[in-house]
Amino acid sequence: HLLYQHNGSRRWLVYVTASGALYAYNPSTAARTGSPGDVAKDRTGATLTMAQMSTPWQRAQSACWGDWLYICDGVGRVLVFNGYYWDMAGWAGPAGTPSVTAMAHPQTIDSGTPPIPLENIGLGPISATEDFKYARRYRFSFLNDRGAESPLSAPSDLCYFTNTAADGAHFAKVTAPIGPPSCVARRVYATQSSFDSANVQVFGRDTQYYYHSDLPDNVSSVFQDGLDDAYLGSQVDPTQFGSFPAGTKYLTVFKDRMYAAGSGSSSVYYSRKNGPEVWPVNNELPVGGDKLGPVTGMYSTQNVCIVFKARKTFLIVDDG
């Protein structure tokens, strides 16, 4: 498998030995004789290996996306190599479920001189004559350094409280899930309040999530939420996220998408546009049926992606 970077000035030969050992050989830096190259290791220093297919003509498959090489064996997770280190491509599953509790207004005045009341900071409206109910849920996703976003977590419990004139607006204390070593940030999504301005519960609001913010690390476990509904971002569709198809055996790049097929599968899957590691759950193309056999190879050209099956050949076109 070949990876060319910087217009070919940096080149890598990636190969798998008969025992499944994975190496990356750089001819410009490695010794000319007797050097097998660098052993593939992940971020933690653990050595990575690949399964060996039993067929003599078909082994590990790969595809290049920019300066990254993706390689698969039909058994384990897809690996990605950037010329410096190896990583698991995409995500094995969704982020962990966050937890949330309601907390009282943390302070009613600031530390200035003279002190300034902070009555309008927090979640939900407050009034001197009326109590207001508020309820919100949260979901999280993980981000890696290639910009790939994981599937969304399961929803948190409902954070419920009532704002009164005596205690002012409340805040939500959210416990964020910690991601794997490849996670460099966490993305927060939140619902609008389940109650409208008339204190009437609106059905369905607790299932519609909007962009809230990013936590730019993988360390902090708790944050305080006082971002009101009016400042939430655009709505998110959870079906637009997903992991690499299980048992990915074939990879190819076609018109700004990654295409994949699995062992024994009659379908071809395609990634989000310009997102080779994000696979929406509905991005599946049934290619023929099981009677035509499994997918045995893929090859992309400028205008079509050719899909080979045991008894027929198909063409995939992308009109956007």
Coordinates of C-alpha atoms in Angstrom, one line a residue:
H1 CA 0.0 0.0 0.0
L2 CA 1.4 3.4 -1.0
L3 CA 1.0 6.8 0.6
Y4 CA 2.5 9.9 -1.1
Q5 CA 2.7 13.2 0.8
H6 CA 3.8 16.7 -0.3
N7 CA 3.6 15.9 -4.0
G8 CA 5.6 12.7 -3.6
S9 CA 8.5 14.2 -1.7
R10 CA 7.5 12.0 1.3
R11 CA 6.6 8.5 0.5
W12 CA 5.6 5.4 2.5
L13 CA 5.3 1.8 1.7
V14 CA 2.9 0.1 4.1
Y15 CA 2.7 -3.6 4.1
V16 CA 1.5 -6.6 6.1
T17 CA 3.7 -9.6 6.8
A18 CA 2.6 -13.2 6.6
S19 CA 2.2 -13.2 10.4
G20 CA 0.0 -10.1 10.4
A21 CA 2.7 -7.6 11.4
L22 CA 2.0 -4.1 10.0
Y23 CA 5.0 -1.9 8.9
A24 CA 5.4 1.5 7.3
Y25 CA 8.6 1.9 5.3
N26 CA 10.0 5.3 4.4
P27 CA 12.7 4.9 1.7
S28 CA 14.1 8.4 2.2
T29 CA 14.9 7.8 5.9
A30 CA 15.1 4.1 6.4
A31 CA 18.3 2.0 5.8
R32 CA 18.4 0.6 2.3
T33 CA 19.1 -2.9 3.4
G34 CA 17.9 -4.9 6.4
S35 CA 15.3 -2.4 7.6
P36 CA 11.7 -3.5 7.7
G37 CA 10.4 0.0 8.4
D38 CA 8.6 1.3 11.5
V39 CA 6.2 -1.1 13.4
A40 CA 2.7 0.3 13.4
K41 CA 1.8 1.5 16.9
D42 CA -1.2 3.5 18.2
R43 CA -1.1 6.6 20.4
T44 CA -0.6 4.5 23.6
G45 CA 2.4 2.7 22.1
A46 CA 0.5 -0.6 21.6
T47 CA 1.6 -2.5 18.5
L48 CA -1.1 -2.9 15.8
T49 CA -1.6 -6.0 13.7
M50 CA -3.9 -7.1 11.0
A51 CA -5.7 -10.3 10.1
Q52 CA -4.5 -12.3 7.2
M53 CA -7.2 -13.3 4.6
S54 CA -7.1 -16.9 3.6
T55 CA -7.5 -16.2 -0.1
P56 CA -4.2 -16.0 -2.0
W57 CA -5.3 -13.1 -4.2
Q58 CA -7.0 -10.8 -1.8
R59 CA -5.4 -9.3 1.3
A60 CA -5.7 -6.0 3.2
Q61 CA -7.3 -3.2 1.2
S62 CA -6.5 0.5 1.4
A63 CA -7.5 3.9 0.1
C64 CA -5.9 7.3 0.4
W65 CA -7.7 10.4 1.5
G66 CA -5.4 13.5 1.3
D67 CA -2.4 12.8 3.4
W68 CA -4.0 9.8 5.2
L69 CA -3.9 6.2 4.4
Y70 CA -6.9 4.0 5.5
I71 CA -6.3 0.3 5.6
C72 CA -8.8 -2.6 6.4
D73 CA -8.7 -6.3 6.7
G74 CA -12.4 -7.3 6.9
V75 CA -12.1 -8.3 10.5
G76 CA -10.9 -5.6 12.8
R77 CA -11.5 -1.8 12.8
V78 CA -10.2 0.3 9.9
L79 CA -6.8 1.9 10.7
V80 CA -5.5 5.3 9.5
F81 CA -1.9 6.4 9.1
N82 CA -0.7 10.0 8.6
G83 CA 3.0 9.5 8.2
Y84 CA 3.7 10.0 11.9
Y85 CA 1.4 7.7 13.9
W86 CA -1.4 5.2 13.5
D87 CA -4.9 5.5 14.8
M88 CA -8.2 3.7 14.8
A89 CA -10.3 5.3 12.1
G90 CA -13.7 6.8 13.1
W91 CA -15.3 5.6 16.3
A92 CA -16.2 2.2 17.7
G93 CA -19.5 3.5 19.0
P94 CA -21.3 6.5 20.5
A95 CA -20.1 8.7 23.3
G96 CA -21.0 7.8 26.9
T97 CA -24.2 9.0 28.4
P98 CA -23.9 12.3 30.3
S99 CA -25.5 12.9 33.7
V100 CA -27.1 16.2 34.8
T101 CA -28.4 17.8 38.0
A102 CA -30.1 21.1 38.6
M103 CA -28.2 23.6 40.8
A104 CA -29.3 26.8 42.4
H105 CA -28.0 30.2 41.2
P106 CA -24.3 30.0 42.2
Q107 CA -24.1 33.7 43.0
T108 CA -26.5 36.6 43.1
I109 CA -23.9 39.4 42.8
D110 CA -20.5 39.8 41.2
S111 CA -17.3 40.7 42.9
G112 CA -17.2 44.3 41.7
T113 CA -17.3 47.4 43.7
P114 CA -20.1 48.2 44.2
P115 CA -21.5 44.6 43.6
I116 CA -23.7 44.2 40.5
P117 CA -26.7 41.8 40.7
L118 CA -26.6 38.9 38.3
E119 CA -30.3 38.3 38.2
N120 CA -30.6 37.6 34.5
I121 CA -27.9 34.9 34.2
G122 CA -29.1 31.3 34.1
L123 CA -31.6 29.0 32.4
G124 CA -35.1 30.0 31.9
P125 CA -37.1 33.2 32.7
I126 CA -37.6 34.7 36.1
S127 CA -40.3 37.0 37.5
A128 CA -41.2 38.7 40.7
T129 CA -44.8 37.5 40.5
E130 CA -44.7 34.1 38.7
D131 CA -42.8 30.8 38.9
F132 CA -41.4 29.3 35.7
K133 CA -40.7 25.6 35.0
Y134 CA -37.7 24.5 33.0
A135 CA -36.5 21.1 31.7
R136 CA -33.6 20.2 29.4
R137 CA -31.7 17.1 28.2
Y138 CA -28.2 16.7 26.8
R139 CA -26.3 14.6 24.4
F140 CA -22.6 14.4 23.6
S141 CA -20.3 13.4 20.8
F142 CA -16.5 12.9 20.5
L143 CA -14.2 14.7 18.1
N144 CA -10.8 13.4 16.9
D145 CA -7.9 15.4 15.4
R146 CA -9.1 14.6 11.9
G147 CA -12.4 16.3 12.5
A148 CA -14.5 13.1 12.7
E149 CA -17.4 13.3 15.0
S150 CA -18.7 10.2 16.8
P151 CA -22.3 9.1 17.0
L152 CA -24.3 11.0 19.6
S153 CA -24.6 9.6 23.1
A154 CA -27.8 8.4 24.6
P155 CA -29.9 11.3 26.1
S156 CA -29.2 12.4 29.7
D157 CA -32.0 12.4 32.3
L158 CA -34.2 15.4 32.3
C159 CA -32.8 18.3 34.2
Y160 CA -35.9 19.9 35.8
F161 CA -36.3 22.9 38.1
T162 CA -38.6 25.8 38.8
N163 CA -37.3 29.4 38.8
T164 CA -38.8 31.6 41.5
A165 CA -38.3 35.2 42.5
A166 CA -36.5 34.1 45.6
D167 CA -33.7 32.0 44.1
G168 CA -33.6 33.4 40.5
A169 CA -32.6 31.4 37.5
H170 CA -31.0 27.9 38.0
F171 CA -28.1 26.3 36.3
A172 CA -27.5 22.8 35.1
K173 CA -24.4 20.8 36.3
V174 CA -23.5 18.5 33.5
T175 CA -21.1 15.6 33.9
A176 CA -19.4 15.1 30.5
P177 CA -18.2 11.6 29.3
I178 CA -14.5 11.2 28.8
G179 CA -13.5 9.9 25.4
P180 CA -10.8 7.4 24.3
P181 CA -7.2 8.6 23.6
S182 CA -8.1 9.7 20.1
C183 CA -10.6 12.2 21.4
V184 CA -9.4 15.8 21.4
A185 CA -12.7 17.5 22.2
R186 CA -16.3 16.9 23.1
R187 CA -19.4 18.4 21.4
V188 CA -22.4 19.3 23.5
Y189 CA -26.0 19.2 22.2
A190 CA -29.0 20.3 24.3
T191 CA -32.8 20.5 23.9
Q192 CA -34.8 23.6 24.4
S193 CA -36.9 23.7 27.5
S194 CA -39.8 21.3 27.6
F195 CA -42.0 24.2 29.0
D196 CA -43.0 27.2 27.0
S197 CA -43.4 30.8 28.5
A198 CA -46.9 29.9 29.7
N199 CA -45.6 26.9 31.8
V200 CA -47.2 24.4 29.4
Q201 CA -45.2 21.3 28.6
V202 CA -44.6 21.0 24.9
F203 CA -44.6 17.4 23.6
G204 CA -41.5 16.5 21.6
R205 CA -39.2 19.2 22.6
D206 CA -37.1 16.9 24.7
T207 CA -36.2 14.8 21.6
Q208 CA -35.0 17.7 19.4
Y209 CA -31.3 18.6 20.0
Y210 CA -29.4 21.8 19.1
Y211 CA -25.7 22.6 19.0
H212 CA -24.7 24.0 22.4
S213 CA -20.9 24.3 22.6
D214 CA -17.6 22.4 22.3
L215 CA -15.5 21.3 25.3
P216 CA -11.9 21.8 23.8
D217 CA -10.3 19.0 25.7
N218 CA -10.7 15.4 26.9
V219 CA -10.0 16.1 30.6
S220 CA -12.7 18.3 32.2
S221 CA -15.6 16.2 33.4
V222 CA -18.0 18.8 34.7
F223 CA -19.3 22.1 33.3
Q224 CA -21.9 24.5 34.4
D225 CA -24.6 25.3 31.8
G226 CA -26.3 28.7 31.8
L227 CA -26.8 29.0 28.0
D228 CA -30.4 29.9 27.4
D229 CA -32.6 28.5 24.6
A230 CA -32.2 31.6 22.5
Y231 CA -28.5 31.1 22.1
L232 CA -28.5 27.4 21.0
G233 CA -27.3 26.7 17.5
S234 CA -28.8 24.7 14.7
Q235 CA -30.7 21.5 15.1
V236 CA -28.8 18.2 14.8
D237 CA -30.0 15.0 13.1
P238 CA -28.6 12.0 15.0
T239 CA -29.0 9.8 11.9
Q240 CA -26.2 11.8 10.1
F241 CA -23.6 10.1 12.3
G242 CA -22.2 6.6 12.4
S243 CA -19.2 4.4 12.6
F244 CA -17.4 2.5 9.8
P245 CA -19.5 -0.5 8.7
A246 CA -18.7 -3.6 10.6
G247 CA -16.2 -5.9 8.9
T248 CA -15.1 -3.4 6.4
K249 CA -13.1 -5.3 3.7
Y250 CA -13.1 -2.9 0.8
L251 CA -12.4 0.8 0.6
T252 CA -12.4 3.4 -2.2
V253 CA -12.8 7.1 -2.6
F254 CA -15.3 8.5 -5.0
K255 CA -16.4 12.1 -5.4
D256 CA -15.5 13.4 -1.9
R257 CA -16.9 10.3 -0.1
M258 CA -15.4 7.1 1.2
Y259 CA -17.1 3.9 0.0
A260 CA -16.9 0.7 1.9
A261 CA -18.2 -2.9 1.7
G262 CA -18.1 -5.6 4.3
S263 CA -17.3 -9.3 4.4
G264 CA -20.3 -11.2 2.9
S265 CA -22.4 -8.1 2.5
S266 CA -24.6 -7.3 -0.5
S267 CA -24.5 -3.6 0.3
V268 CA -22.1 -0.7 -0.3
Y269 CA -21.9 2.1 2.3
Y270 CA -20.8 5.6 1.8
S271 CA -19.6 8.3 4.2
R272 CA -20.7 11.8 4.7
K273 CA -19.4 14.2 2.0
N274 CA -15.9 15.3 2.9
G275 CA -16.1 13.2 6.0
P276 CA -14.3 9.9 5.5
E277 CA -14.8 8.7 9.1
V278 CA -18.5 9.7 9.6
W279 CA -21.0 7.2 8.2
P280 CA -24.7 8.2 8.5
V281 CA -26.8 5.2 9.4
N282 CA -29.0 5.4 6.3
N283 CA -26.1 5.8 3.8
E284 CA -26.5 2.3 2.4
L285 CA -26.8 1.1 -1.2
P286 CA -28.1 -2.4 -1.8
V287 CA -26.2 -3.7 -4.7
G288 CA -28.1 -6.6 -6.3
G289 CA -29.1 -9.4 -4.0
D290 CA -27.6 -12.2 -2.0
K291 CA -28.0 -14.6 -5.0
L292 CA -25.4 -12.6 -6.9
G293 CA -22.8 -13.2 -4.2
P294 CA -21.0 -10.8 -1.9
V295 CA -19.1 -7.8 -3.0
T296 CA -15.6 -8.9 -4.3
G297 CA -14.0 -5.5 -5.1
M298 CA -14.5 -1.8 -5.8
Y299 CA -12.7 0.5 -8.1
S300 CA -13.4 4.2 -8.6
T301 CA -12.9 6.3 -11.7
Q302 CA -13.7 9.9 -12.5
N303 CA -17.3 9.3 -13.3
V304 CA -18.4 6.0 -11.7
C305 CA -17.6 3.7 -8.8
I306 CA -17.4 0.1 -10.1
V307 CA -18.6 -2.6 -7.7
F308 CA -17.7 -6.2 -8.5
K309 CA -19.8 -9.1 -7.2
A310 CA -19.3 -12.8 -7.8
R311 CA -21.9 -12.9 -10.6
K312 CA -22.4 -9.3 -11.7
T313 CA -20.8 -5.9 -12.0
F314 CA -22.6 -2.7 -10.9
L315 CA -21.9 1.0 -11.4
I316 CA -22.5 3.7 -8.8
V317 CA -22.9 7.3 -9.9
D318 CA -23.1 10.3 -7.6
D319 CA -25.2 13.3 -8.8
G320 CA -25.0 15.0 -5.4

